[in-house]
């Protein structure tokens, strides 16, 4: 009758900290276009050293900077064997053969089949499928149609609306706000590629009269079994002109209706001291939480509701991602709150932007990447692996039993416990139980997803844990 998932809670803080080789709190902003000077290896042995591999030129500069600050060196195809690198990072997708060739110590920053939620059309299809099976617990995505495939269904919905509604149109495989436009009338609907058309959230929660959404970072180090961590810090992205939504509203004003930073950084009012939000178009998530608390809003419950929809979205991937131990995903979830404080999932990004155009970007993204390395617990090439290879992995389309975990749990100097408890479950509307673990300031609990009894049921109230690790007991 219900969908169950085990959720273990872990903590990884987003504040600035001193990393080997540098102090993030004192670092200057690094422009995205700035190239870092590559550091050549000494003539000494490569044994025991960590190497990273970049196979494309568009890898964000902050990724290289964080790796080098943490003692990593860049793999050189002309000087080093393929088996030497431990991390392969790129923004694009990998081929299945890339996972097959990975040795036990090697990790790559994507997993097969995750496009089932990172492409807008696939996200819609999977959420629709799960909503058909489990009901209103999956009612956290606005009404969506894929064009042209679902054009007839959209026209039926359009014809039945009692008054003109606003719809937002987006290319199904695009990012950074490119190609997005809003319509009220069918005569305005023009497209030359596959689009999704989505009911516009016309009553968003506003701060100072400005629309905003949340960019939340979720690390999934393994899908079989599934574990996921939501980073405590994130970004709040604001539109830069005040929001209105009446019959006279100019739907072409992207600075009022869209929150993408890649768009609003060109706004004429970007650096103005705007009401409540100040200059710029971004806040850290921690500032938003403080704002909620200052307005006597239940920030813990709001964040817990957001974590619930992240867990439910990730469960769409669990039966689809094949069992493999080399890939991981750092995902960017975009969530918007409406005036009733209900969270809505807008989209999921496979390669969330890691550009460091502002000081705030660097303050959030550099520690995020440093903590990602700690959670993954990567290691250099063992001496014995230099003389042997590894059998290819089997990539079946469905879920298979997980292989024996060949990686040691990461040991860190920051609280990153991922211990799960299967003996207790919280019920809808109650706070998740806390464990009494004596190691670090972390908590562990098991969360049972609410039964499909309406939209509100998808958001059990309770304290907001810092990170959520998911371990589903069965396929959805």
PDB file of N, CA and C in Angstrom, residues 256-356:
ATOM      1  N   UNK A 256      12.084  39.091 -14.413  1.00  0.00           N
ATOM      2  CA  UNK A 256      11.029  39.006 -13.408  1.00  0.00           C
ATOM      3  C   UNK A 256      10.551  37.576 -13.207  1.00  0.00           C
ATOM      4  N   UNK A 257      10.539  36.768 -14.288  1.00  0.00           N
ATOM      5  CA  UNK A 257       9.921  35.443 -14.231  1.00  0.00           C
ATOM      6  C   UNK A 257      10.918  34.293 -14.106  1.00  0.00           C
ATOM      7  N   UNK A 258      12.164  34.498 -14.500  1.00  0.00           N
ATOM      8  CA  UNK A 258      13.149  33.422 -14.446  1.00  0.00           C
ATOM      9  C   UNK A 258      14.183  33.717 -13.369  1.00  0.00           C
ATOM     10  N   UNK A 259      14.608  32.673 -12.670  1.00  0.00           N
ATOM     11  CA  UNK A 259      15.559  32.836 -11.569  1.00  0.00           C
ATOM     12  C   UNK A 259      16.972  32.379 -11.937  1.00  0.00           C
ATOM     13  N   UNK A 260      17.180  31.909 -13.160  1.00  0.00           N
ATOM     14  CA  UNK A 260      18.495  31.413 -13.553  1.00  0.00           C
ATOM     15  C   UNK A 260      19.551  32.501 -13.391  1.00  0.00           C
ATOM     16  N   UNK A 261      20.630  32.185 -12.688  1.00  0.00           N
ATOM     17  CA  UNK A 261      21.711  33.159 -12.497  1.00  0.00           C
ATOM     18  C   UNK A 261      22.386  33.510 -13.810  1.00  0.00           C
ATOM     19  N   UNK A 262      22.420  32.545 -14.741  1.00  0.00           N
ATOM     20  CA  UNK A 262      23.051  32.796 -16.036  1.00  0.00           C
ATOM     21  C   UNK A 262      22.296  33.852 -16.829  1.00  0.00           C
ATOM     22  N   UNK A 263      21.026  34.086 -16.492  1.00  0.00           N
ATOM     23  CA  UNK A 263      20.231  35.136 -17.134  1.00  0.00           C
ATOM     24  C   UNK A 263      20.299  36.427 -16.328  1.00  0.00           C
ATOM     25  N   UNK A 264      20.071  36.320 -15.023  1.00  0.00           N
ATOM     26  CA  UNK A 264      19.962  37.520 -14.195  1.00  0.00           C
ATOM     27  C   UNK A 264      21.284  38.241 -13.972  1.00  0.00           C
ATOM     28  N   UNK A 265      22.401  37.594 -14.266  1.00  0.00           N
ATOM     29  CA  UNK A 265      23.671  38.301 -14.115  1.00  0.00           C
ATOM     30  C   UNK A 265      23.824  39.407 -15.159  1.00  0.00           C
ATOM     31  N   UNK A 266      22.963  39.420 -16.180  1.00  0.00           N
ATOM     32  CA  UNK A 266      22.978  40.479 -17.190  1.00  0.00           C
ATOM     33  C   UNK A 266      21.900  41.528 -16.937  1.00  0.00           C
ATOM     34  N   UNK A 267      21.164  41.406 -15.826  1.00  0.00           N
ATOM     35  CA  UNK A 267      20.079  42.340 -15.541  1.00  0.00           C
ATOM     36  C   UNK A 267      20.623  43.735 -15.225  1.00  0.00           C
ATOM     37  N   UNK A 268      19.968  44.792 -15.723  1.00  0.00           N
ATOM     38  CA  UNK A 268      20.405  46.156 -15.385  1.00  0.00           C
ATOM     39  C   UNK A 268      20.321  46.454 -13.894  1.00  0.00           C
ATOM     40  N   UNK A 269      19.442  45.752 -13.181  1.00  0.00           N
ATOM     41  CA  UNK A 269      19.268  46.002 -11.749  1.00  0.00           C
ATOM     42  C   UNK A 269      20.040  45.016 -10.871  1.00  0.00           C
ATOM     43  N   UNK A 270      20.963  44.257 -11.455  1.00  0.00           N
ATOM     44  CA  UNK A 270      21.673  43.223 -10.702  1.00  0.00           C
ATOM     45  C   UNK A 270      22.337  43.778  -9.449  1.00  0.00           C
ATOM     46  N   UNK A 271      23.064  44.875  -9.574  1.00  0.00           N
ATOM     47  CA  UNK A 271      23.854  45.390  -8.457  1.00  0.00           C
ATOM     48  C   UNK A 271      23.135  46.458  -7.640  1.00  0.00           C
ATOM     49  N   UNK A 272      21.864  46.687  -7.935  1.00  0.00           N
ATOM     50  CA  UNK A 272      21.092  47.617  -7.121  1.00  0.00           C
ATOM     51  C   UNK A 272      20.797  47.005  -5.754  1.00  0.00           C
ATOM     52  N   UNK A 273      20.635  47.866  -4.762  1.00  0.00           N
ATOM     53  CA  UNK A 273      20.313  47.395  -3.415  1.00  0.00           C
ATOM     54  C   UNK A 273      18.813  47.133  -3.332  1.00  0.00           C
ATOM     55  N   UNK A 274      18.399  45.960  -3.759  1.00  0.00           N
ATOM     56  CA  UNK A 274      16.985  45.613  -3.872  1.00  0.00           C
ATOM     57  C   UNK A 274      16.374  45.330  -2.497  1.00  0.00           C
ATOM     58  N   UNK A 275      15.079  45.572  -2.366  1.00  0.00           N
ATOM     59  CA  UNK A 275      14.375  45.406  -1.093  1.00  0.00           C
ATOM     60  C   UNK A 275      14.595  44.013  -0.536  1.00  0.00           C
ATOM     61  N   UNK A 276      15.058  43.930   0.685  1.00  0.00           N
ATOM     62  CA  UNK A 276      15.267  42.685   1.456  1.00  0.00           C
ATOM     63  C   UNK A 276      16.440  41.868   0.940  1.00  0.00           C
ATOM     64  N   UNK A 277      16.525  41.630  -0.367  1.00  0.00           N
ATOM     65  CA  UNK A 277      17.558  40.716  -0.852  1.00  0.00           C
ATOM     66  C   UNK A 277      18.897  41.411  -1.083  1.00  0.00           C
ATOM     67  N   UNK A 278      18.921  42.745  -1.209  1.00  0.00           N
ATOM     68  CA  UNK A 278      20.171  43.464  -1.383  1.00  0.00           C
ATOM     69  C   UNK A 278      20.693  43.379  -2.807  1.00  0.00           C
ATOM     70  N   UNK A 279      21.973  43.706  -3.032  1.00  0.00           N
ATOM     71  CA  UNK A 279      22.548  43.630  -4.375  1.00  0.00           C
ATOM     72  C   UNK A 279      22.798  42.183  -4.788  1.00  0.00           C
ATOM     73  N   UNK A 280      22.951  41.972  -6.094  1.00  0.00           N
ATOM     74  CA  UNK A 280      23.211  40.634  -6.593  1.00  0.00           C
ATOM     75  C   UNK A 280      21.924  39.848  -6.798  1.00  0.00           C
ATOM     76  N   UNK A 281      22.074  38.552  -7.051  1.00  0.00           N
ATOM     77  CA  UNK A 281      20.905  37.699  -7.291  1.00  0.00           C
ATOM     78  C   UNK A 281      21.019  36.357  -6.590  1.00  0.00           C
ATOM     79  N   UNK A 282      21.890  36.259  -5.567  1.00  0.00           N
ATOM     80  CA  UNK A 282      22.060  34.980  -4.880  1.00  0.00           C
ATOM     81  C   UNK A 282      22.203  35.190  -3.378  1.00  0.00           C
ATOM     82  N   UNK A 283      21.698  34.218  -2.635  1.00  0.00           N
ATOM     83  CA  UNK A 283      21.966  34.077  -1.202  1.00  0.00           C
ATOM     84  C   UNK A 283      22.523  32.681  -0.971  1.00  0.00           C
ATOM     85  N   UNK A 284      23.273  32.487   0.110  1.00  0.00           N
ATOM     86  CA  UNK A 284      23.529  31.109   0.549  1.00  0.00           C
ATOM     87  C   UNK A 284      22.264  30.559   1.195  1.00  0.00           C
ATOM     88  N   UNK A 285      22.082  29.259   1.137  1.00  0.00           N
ATOM     89  CA  UNK A 285      20.899  28.629   1.722  1.00  0.00           C
ATOM     90  C   UNK A 285      20.785  28.927   3.212  1.00  0.00           C
ATOM     91  N   UNK A 286      21.905  29.009   3.911  1.00  0.00           N
ATOM     92  CA  UNK A 286      21.878  29.284   5.349  1.00  0.00           C
ATOM     93  C   UNK A 286      21.254  30.646   5.647  1.00  0.00           C
ATOM     94  N   UNK A 287      21.442  31.611   4.756  1.00  0.00           N
ATOM     95  CA  UNK A 287      20.822  32.924   4.967  1.00  0.00           C
ATOM     96  C   UNK A 287      19.305  32.837   4.802  1.00  0.00           C
ATOM     97  N   UNK A 288      18.842  32.015   3.859  1.00  0.00           N
ATOM     98  CA  UNK A 288      17.402  31.838   3.686  1.00  0.00           C
ATOM     99  C   UNK A 288      16.791  31.198   4.935  1.00  0.00           C
ATOM    100  N   UNK A 289      17.484  30.208   5.494  1.00  0.00           N
ATOM    101  CA  UNK A 289      16.984  29.568   6.720  1.00  0.00           C
ATOM    102  C   UNK A 289      16.871  30.587   7.842  1.00  0.00           C
ATOM    103  N   UNK A 290      17.873  31.447   7.976  1.00  0.00           N
ATOM    104  CA  UNK A 290      17.803  32.493   9.005  1.00  0.00           C
ATOM    105  C   UNK A 290      16.655  33.459   8.731  1.00  0.00           C
ATOM    106  N   UNK A 291      16.418  33.763   7.466  1.00  0.00           N
ATOM    107  CA  UNK A 291      15.297  34.641   7.109  1.00  0.00           C
ATOM    108  C   UNK A 291      13.972  33.992   7.514  1.00  0.00           C
ATOM    109  N   UNK A 292      13.806  32.702   7.201  1.00  0.00           N
ATOM    110  CA  UNK A 292      12.581  31.998   7.593  1.00  0.00           C
ATOM    111  C   UNK A 292      12.379  32.076   9.107  1.00  0.00           C
ATOM    112  N   UNK A 293      13.450  31.830   9.851  1.00  0.00           N
ATOM    113  CA  UNK A 293      13.342  31.847  11.316  1.00  0.00           C
ATOM    114  C   UNK A 293      12.989  33.239  11.822  1.00  0.00           C
ATOM    115  N   UNK A 294      13.533  34.286  11.170  1.00  0.00           N
ATOM    116  CA  UNK A 294      13.221  35.648  11.600  1.00  0.00           C
ATOM    117  C   UNK A 294      11.772  36.020  11.313  1.00  0.00           C
ATOM    118  N   UNK A 295      11.156  35.316  10.340  1.00  0.00           N
ATOM    119  CA  UNK A 295       9.759  35.554  10.001  1.00  0.00           C
ATOM    120  C   UNK A 295       8.824  34.564  10.705  1.00  0.00           C
ATOM    121  N   UNK A 296       9.371  33.854  11.706  1.00  0.00           N
ATOM    122  CA  UNK A 296       8.596  32.864  12.471  1.00  0.00           C
ATOM    123  C   UNK A 296       8.026  31.766  11.578  1.00  0.00           C
ATOM    124  N   UNK A 297       8.776  31.392  10.556  1.00  0.00           N
ATOM    125  CA  UNK A 297       8.398  30.276   9.686  1.00  0.00           C
ATOM    126  C   UNK A 297       9.164  29.034  10.141  1.00  0.00           C
ATOM    127  N   UNK A 298       8.549  27.871   9.981  1.00  0.00           N
ATOM    128  CA  UNK A 298       9.146  26.617  10.440  1.00  0.00           C
ATOM    129  C   UNK A 298      10.163  26.134   9.399  1.00  0.00           C
ATOM    130  N   UNK A 299      11.388  26.633   9.498  1.00  0.00           N
ATOM    131  CA  UNK A 299      12.418  26.307   8.512  1.00  0.00           C
ATOM    132  C   UNK A 299      12.736  24.813   8.500  1.00  0.00           C
ATOM    133  N   UNK A 300      12.730  24.175   9.672  1.00  0.00           N
ATOM    134  CA  UNK A 300      13.059  22.750   9.742  1.00  0.00           C
ATOM    135  C   UNK A 300      12.052  21.916   8.962  1.00  0.00           C
ATOM    136  N   UNK A 301      10.772  22.234   9.092  1.00  0.00           N
ATOM    137  CA  UNK A 301       9.739  21.490   8.375  1.00  0.00           C
ATOM    138  C   UNK A 301       9.843  21.728   6.878  1.00  0.00           C
ATOM    139  N   UNK A 302      10.101  22.958   6.482  1.00  0.00           N
ATOM    140  CA  UNK A 302      10.244  23.264   5.052  1.00  0.00           C
ATOM    141  C   UNK A 302      11.389  22.449   4.447  1.00  0.00           C
ATOM    142  N   UNK A 303      12.534  22.409   5.128  1.00  0.00           N
ATOM    143  CA  UNK A 303      13.680  21.674   4.604  1.00  0.00           C
ATOM    144  C   UNK A 303      13.412  20.174   4.590  1.00  0.00           C
ATOM    145  N   UNK A 304      12.688  19.677   5.592  1.00  0.00           N
ATOM    146  CA  UNK A 304      12.373  18.249   5.602  1.00  0.00           C
ATOM    147  C   UNK A 304      11.466  17.885   4.430  1.00  0.00           C
ATOM    148  N   UNK A 305      10.521  18.748   4.101  1.00  0.00           N
ATOM    149  CA  UNK A 305       9.647  18.492   2.955  1.00  0.00           C
ATOM    150  C   UNK A 305      10.457  18.453   1.660  1.00  0.00           C
ATOM    151  N   UNK A 306      11.424  19.338   1.551  1.00  0.00           N
ATOM    152  CA  UNK A 306      12.271  19.350   0.361  1.00  0.00           C
ATOM    153  C   UNK A 306      13.079  18.057   0.275  1.00  0.00           C
ATOM    154  N   UNK A 307      13.622  17.607   1.388  1.00  0.00           N
ATOM    155  CA  UNK A 307      14.399  16.360   1.389  1.00  0.00           C
ATOM    156  C   UNK A 307      13.531  15.167   1.020  1.00  0.00           C
ATOM    157  N   UNK A 308      12.260  15.203   1.425  1.00  0.00           N
ATOM    158  CA  UNK A 308      11.362  14.104   1.065  1.00  0.00           C
ATOM    159  C   UNK A 308      11.207  13.978  -0.447  1.00  0.00           C
ATOM    160  N   UNK A 309      11.038  15.101  -1.146  1.00  0.00           N
ATOM    161  CA  UNK A 309      10.839  14.993  -2.593  1.00  0.00           C
ATOM    162  C   UNK A 309      12.145  14.612  -3.296  1.00  0.00           C
ATOM    163  N   UNK A 310      13.285  14.960  -2.703  1.00  0.00           N
ATOM    164  CA  UNK A 310      14.557  14.513  -3.276  1.00  0.00           C
ATOM    165  C   UNK A 310      14.679  13.001  -3.166  1.00  0.00           C
ATOM    166  N   UNK A 311      14.337  12.455  -2.002  1.00  0.00           N
ATOM    167  CA  UNK A 311      14.383  11.004  -1.809  1.00  0.00           C
ATOM    168  C   UNK A 311      13.460  10.310  -2.797  1.00  0.00           C
ATOM    169  N   UNK A 312      12.228  10.792  -2.930  1.00  0.00           N
ATOM    170  CA  UNK A 312      11.260  10.162  -3.821  1.00  0.00           C
ATOM    171  C   UNK A 312      11.703  10.254  -5.276  1.00  0.00           C
ATOM    172  N   UNK A 313      12.353  11.349  -5.649  1.00  0.00           N
ATOM    173  CA  UNK A 313      12.850  11.486  -7.021  1.00  0.00           C
ATOM    174  C   UNK A 313      13.986  10.500  -7.284  1.00  0.00           C
ATOM    175  N   UNK A 314      14.903  10.361  -6.340  1.00  0.00           N
ATOM    176  CA  UNK A 314      16.021   9.433  -6.525  1.00  0.00           C
ATOM    177  C   UNK A 314      15.552   7.991  -6.627  1.00  0.00           C
ATOM    178  N   UNK A 315      14.454   7.666  -5.967  1.00  0.00           N
ATOM    179  CA  UNK A 315      13.949   6.296  -6.034  1.00  0.00           C
ATOM    180  C   UNK A 315      13.527   5.915  -7.449  1.00  0.00           C
ATOM    181  N   UNK A 316      13.244   6.903  -8.290  1.00  0.00           N
ATOM    182  CA  UNK A 316      12.928   6.604  -9.692  1.00  0.00           C
ATOM    183  C   UNK A 316      14.132   6.001 -10.411  1.00  0.00           C
ATOM    184  N   UNK A 317      15.345   6.263  -9.910  1.00  0.00           N
ATOM    185  CA  UNK A 317      16.556   5.764 -10.549  1.00  0.00           C
ATOM    186  C   UNK A 317      16.968   4.386 -10.065  1.00  0.00           C
ATOM    187  N   UNK A 318      16.552   4.036  -8.866  1.00  0.00           N
ATOM    188  CA  UNK A 318      17.116   2.838  -8.235  1.00  0.00           C
ATOM    189  C   UNK A 318      16.972   1.573  -9.080  1.00  0.00           C
ATOM    190  N   UNK A 319      15.813   1.288  -9.685  1.00  0.00           N
ATOM    191  CA  UNK A 319      15.736   0.058 -10.490  1.00  0.00           C
ATOM    192  C   UNK A 319      16.350   0.193 -11.875  1.00  0.00           C
ATOM    193  N   UNK A 320      16.783   1.401 -12.262  1.00  0.00           N
ATOM    194  CA  UNK A 320      17.261   1.631 -13.624  1.00  0.00           C
ATOM    195  C   UNK A 320      18.781   1.684 -13.736  1.00  0.00           C
ATOM    196  N   UNK A 321      19.460   2.195 -12.731  1.00  0.00           N
ATOM    197  CA  UNK A 321      20.917   2.313 -12.800  1.00  0.00           C
ATOM    198  C   UNK A 321      21.537   0.942 -12.568  1.00  0.00           C
ATOM    199  N   UNK A 322      22.311   0.425 -13.510  1.00  0.00           N
ATOM    200  CA  UNK A 322      22.908  -0.907 -13.344  1.00  0.00           C
ATOM    201  C   UNK A 322      23.922  -0.934 -12.211  1.00  0.00           C
ATOM    202  N   UNK A 323      24.101  -2.109 -11.657  1.00  0.00           N
ATOM    203  CA  UNK A 323      25.051  -2.269 -10.557  1.00  0.00           C
ATOM    204  C   UNK A 323      26.467  -2.048 -11.072  1.00  0.00           C
ATOM    205  N   UNK A 324      27.116  -1.031 -10.561  1.00  0.00           N
ATOM    206  CA  UNK A 324      28.516  -0.752 -10.879  1.00  0.00           C
ATOM    207  C   UNK A 324      29.074   0.061  -9.719  1.00  0.00           C
ATOM    208  N   UNK A 325      30.365  -0.020  -9.523  1.00  0.00           N
ATOM    209  CA  UNK A 325      30.975   0.555  -8.330  1.00  0.00           C
ATOM    210  C   UNK A 325      31.918   1.713  -8.630  1.00  0.00           C
ATOM    211  N   UNK A 326      31.966   2.150  -9.868  1.00  0.00           N
ATOM    212  CA  UNK A 326      32.921   3.191 -10.227  1.00  0.00           C
ATOM    213  C   UNK A 326      32.282   4.565 -10.355  1.00  0.00           C
ATOM    214  N   UNK A 327      31.024   4.628 -10.767  1.00  0.00           N
ATOM    215  CA  UNK A 327      30.384   5.907 -10.999  1.00  0.00           C
ATOM    216  C   UNK A 327      29.767   6.505  -9.752  1.00  0.00           C
ATOM    217  N   UNK A 328      29.685   7.828  -9.737  1.00  0.00           N
ATOM    218  CA  UNK A 328      28.945   8.557  -8.705  1.00  0.00           C
ATOM    219  C   UNK A 328      28.315   9.761  -9.385  1.00  0.00           C
ATOM    220  N   UNK A 329      27.373  10.404  -8.709  1.00  0.00           N
ATOM    221  CA  UNK A 329      26.711  11.581  -9.273  1.00  0.00           C
ATOM    222  C   UNK A 329      26.683  12.707  -8.250  1.00  0.00           C
ATOM    223  N   UNK A 330      27.051  13.898  -8.700  1.00  0.00           N
ATOM    224  CA  UNK A 330      26.827  15.124  -7.945  1.00  0.00           C
ATOM    225  C   UNK A 330      25.739  15.882  -8.693  1.00  0.00           C
ATOM    226  N   UNK A 331      24.511  15.843  -8.171  1.00  0.00           N
ATOM    227  CA  UNK A 331      23.332  16.370  -8.850  1.00  0.00           C
ATOM    228  C   UNK A 331      22.938  17.733  -8.288  1.00  0.00           C
ATOM    229  N   UNK A 332      22.321  18.543  -9.135  1.00  0.00           N
ATOM    230  CA  UNK A 332      21.781  19.819  -8.695  1.00  0.00           C
ATOM    231  C   UNK A 332      20.264  19.794  -8.784  1.00  0.00           C
ATOM    232  N   UNK A 333      19.577  19.820  -7.653  1.00  0.00           N
ATOM    233  CA  UNK A 333      18.114  19.832  -7.623  1.00  0.00           C
ATOM    234  C   UNK A 333      17.637  21.272  -7.550  1.00  0.00           C
ATOM    235  N   UNK A 334      16.731  21.642  -8.449  1.00  0.00           N
ATOM    236  CA  UNK A 334      16.118  22.970  -8.434  1.00  0.00           C
ATOM    237  C   UNK A 334      14.707  22.843  -7.882  1.00  0.00           C
ATOM    238  N   UNK A 335      14.446  23.545  -6.786  1.00  0.00           N
ATOM    239  CA  UNK A 335      13.169  23.446  -6.072  1.00  0.00           C
ATOM    240  C   UNK A 335      12.619  24.853  -5.871  1.00  0.00           C
ATOM    241  N   UNK A 336      11.305  24.998  -6.038  1.00  0.00           N
ATOM    242  CA  UNK A 336      10.640  26.283  -5.807  1.00  0.00           C
ATOM    243  C   UNK A 336       9.553  26.106  -4.757  1.00  0.00           C
ATOM    244  N   UNK A 337       9.413  27.091  -3.884  1.00  0.00           N
ATOM    245  CA  UNK A 337       8.362  27.093  -2.873  1.00  0.00           C
ATOM    246  C   UNK A 337       7.213  27.985  -3.336  1.00  0.00           C
ATOM    247  N   UNK A 338       5.977  27.506  -3.124  1.00  0.00           N
ATOM    248  CA  UNK A 338       4.843  28.366  -3.437  1.00  0.00           C
ATOM    249  C   UNK A 338       4.412  29.122  -2.186  1.00  0.00           C
ATOM    250  N   UNK A 339       3.370  29.940  -2.333  1.00  0.00           N
ATOM    251  CA  UNK A 339       2.942  30.791  -1.218  1.00  0.00           C
ATOM    252  C   UNK A 339       2.415  29.999  -0.038  1.00  0.00           C
ATOM    253  N   UNK A 340       2.087  28.701  -0.254  1.00  0.00           N
ATOM    254  CA  UNK A 340       1.641  27.837   0.837  1.00  0.00           C
ATOM    255  C   UNK A 340       2.799  27.049   1.444  1.00  0.00           C
ATOM    256  N   UNK A 341       4.015  27.368   1.011  1.00  0.00           N
ATOM    257  CA  UNK A 341       5.252  26.729   1.478  1.00  0.00           C
ATOM    258  C   UNK A 341       5.376  25.273   1.020  1.00  0.00           C
ATOM    259  N   UNK A 342       4.630  24.901  -0.011  1.00  0.00           N
ATOM    260  CA  UNK A 342       4.803  23.573  -0.603  1.00  0.00           C
ATOM    261  C   UNK A 342       5.963  23.616  -1.584  1.00  0.00           C
ATOM    262  N   UNK A 343       6.887  22.650  -1.523  1.00  0.00           N
ATOM    263  CA  UNK A 343       8.009  22.620  -2.482  1.00  0.00           C
ATOM    264  C   UNK A 343       7.602  21.943  -3.787  1.00  0.00           C
ATOM    265  N   UNK A 344       8.084  22.461  -4.890  1.00  0.00           N
ATOM    266  CA  UNK A 344       7.853  21.895  -6.217  1.00  0.00           C
ATOM    267  C   UNK A 344       9.199  21.612  -6.867  1.00  0.00           C
ATOM    268  N   UNK A 345       9.346  20.421  -7.410  1.00  0.00           N
ATOM    269  CA  UNK A 345      10.574  20.068  -8.119  1.00  0.00           C
ATOM    270  C   UNK A 345      10.516  20.650  -9.532  1.00  0.00           C
ATOM    271  N   UNK A 346      11.475  21.484  -9.872  1.00  0.00           N
ATOM    272  CA  UNK A 346      11.522  22.100 -11.196  1.00  0.00           C
ATOM    273  C   UNK A 346      12.334  21.236 -12.164  1.00  0.00           C
ATOM    274  N   UNK A 347      13.535  20.864 -11.776  1.00  0.00           N
ATOM    275  CA  UNK A 347      14.359  19.995 -12.611  1.00  0.00           C
ATOM    276  C   UNK A 347      15.533  19.466 -11.811  1.00  0.00           C
ATOM    277  N   UNK A 348      16.240  18.491 -12.407  1.00  0.00           N
ATOM    278  CA  UNK A 348      17.443  17.917 -11.802  1.00  0.00           C
ATOM    279  C   UNK A 348      18.575  18.047 -12.820  1.00  0.00           C
ATOM    280  N   UNK A 349      19.714  18.564 -12.369  1.00  0.00           N
ATOM    281  CA  UNK A 349      20.852  18.823 -13.260  1.00  0.00           C
ATOM    282  C   UNK A 349      21.939  17.779 -13.057  1.00  0.00           C
ATOM    283  N   UNK A 350      22.376  17.168 -14.166  1.00  0.00           N
ATOM    284  CA  UNK A 350      23.425  16.148 -14.091  1.00  0.00           C
ATOM    285  C   UNK A 350      24.781  16.757 -13.795  1.00  0.00           C
ATOM    286  N   UNK A 351      25.043  17.947 -14.315  1.00  0.00           N
ATOM    287  CA  UNK A 351      26.309  18.644 -14.082  1.00  0.00           C
ATOM    288  C   UNK A 351      25.988  20.053 -13.615  1.00  0.00           C
ATOM    289  N   UNK A 352      25.624  20.226 -12.344  1.00  0.00           N
ATOM    290  CA  UNK A 352      25.267  21.571 -11.864  1.00  0.00           C
ATOM    291  C   UNK A 352      26.424  22.537 -12.054  1.00  0.00           C
ATOM    292  N   UNK A 353      26.080  23.784 -12.371  1.00  0.00           N
ATOM    293  CA  UNK A 353      27.098  24.787 -12.671  1.00  0.00           C
ATOM    294  C   UNK A 353      28.062  24.949 -11.501  1.00  0.00           C
ATOM    295  N   UNK A 354      29.352  24.883 -11.788  1.00  0.00           N
ATOM    296  CA  UNK A 354      30.391  25.062 -10.772  1.00  0.00           C
ATOM    297  C   UNK A 354      31.252  26.289 -11.077  1.00  0.00           C
ATOM    298  N   UNK A 355      30.717  27.172 -11.897  1.00  0.00           N
ATOM    299  CA  UNK A 355      31.434  28.418 -12.174  1.00  0.00           C
ATOM    300  C   UNK A 355      31.534  29.242 -10.889  1.00  0.00           C
ATOM    301  N   UNK A 356      32.625  29.980 -10.746  1.00  0.00           N
ATOM    302  CA  UNK A 356      32.846  30.797  -9.546  1.00  0.00           C
ATOM    303  C   UNK A 356      32.939  32.258  -9.948  1.00  0.00           C
TER     304      UNK A 356
END
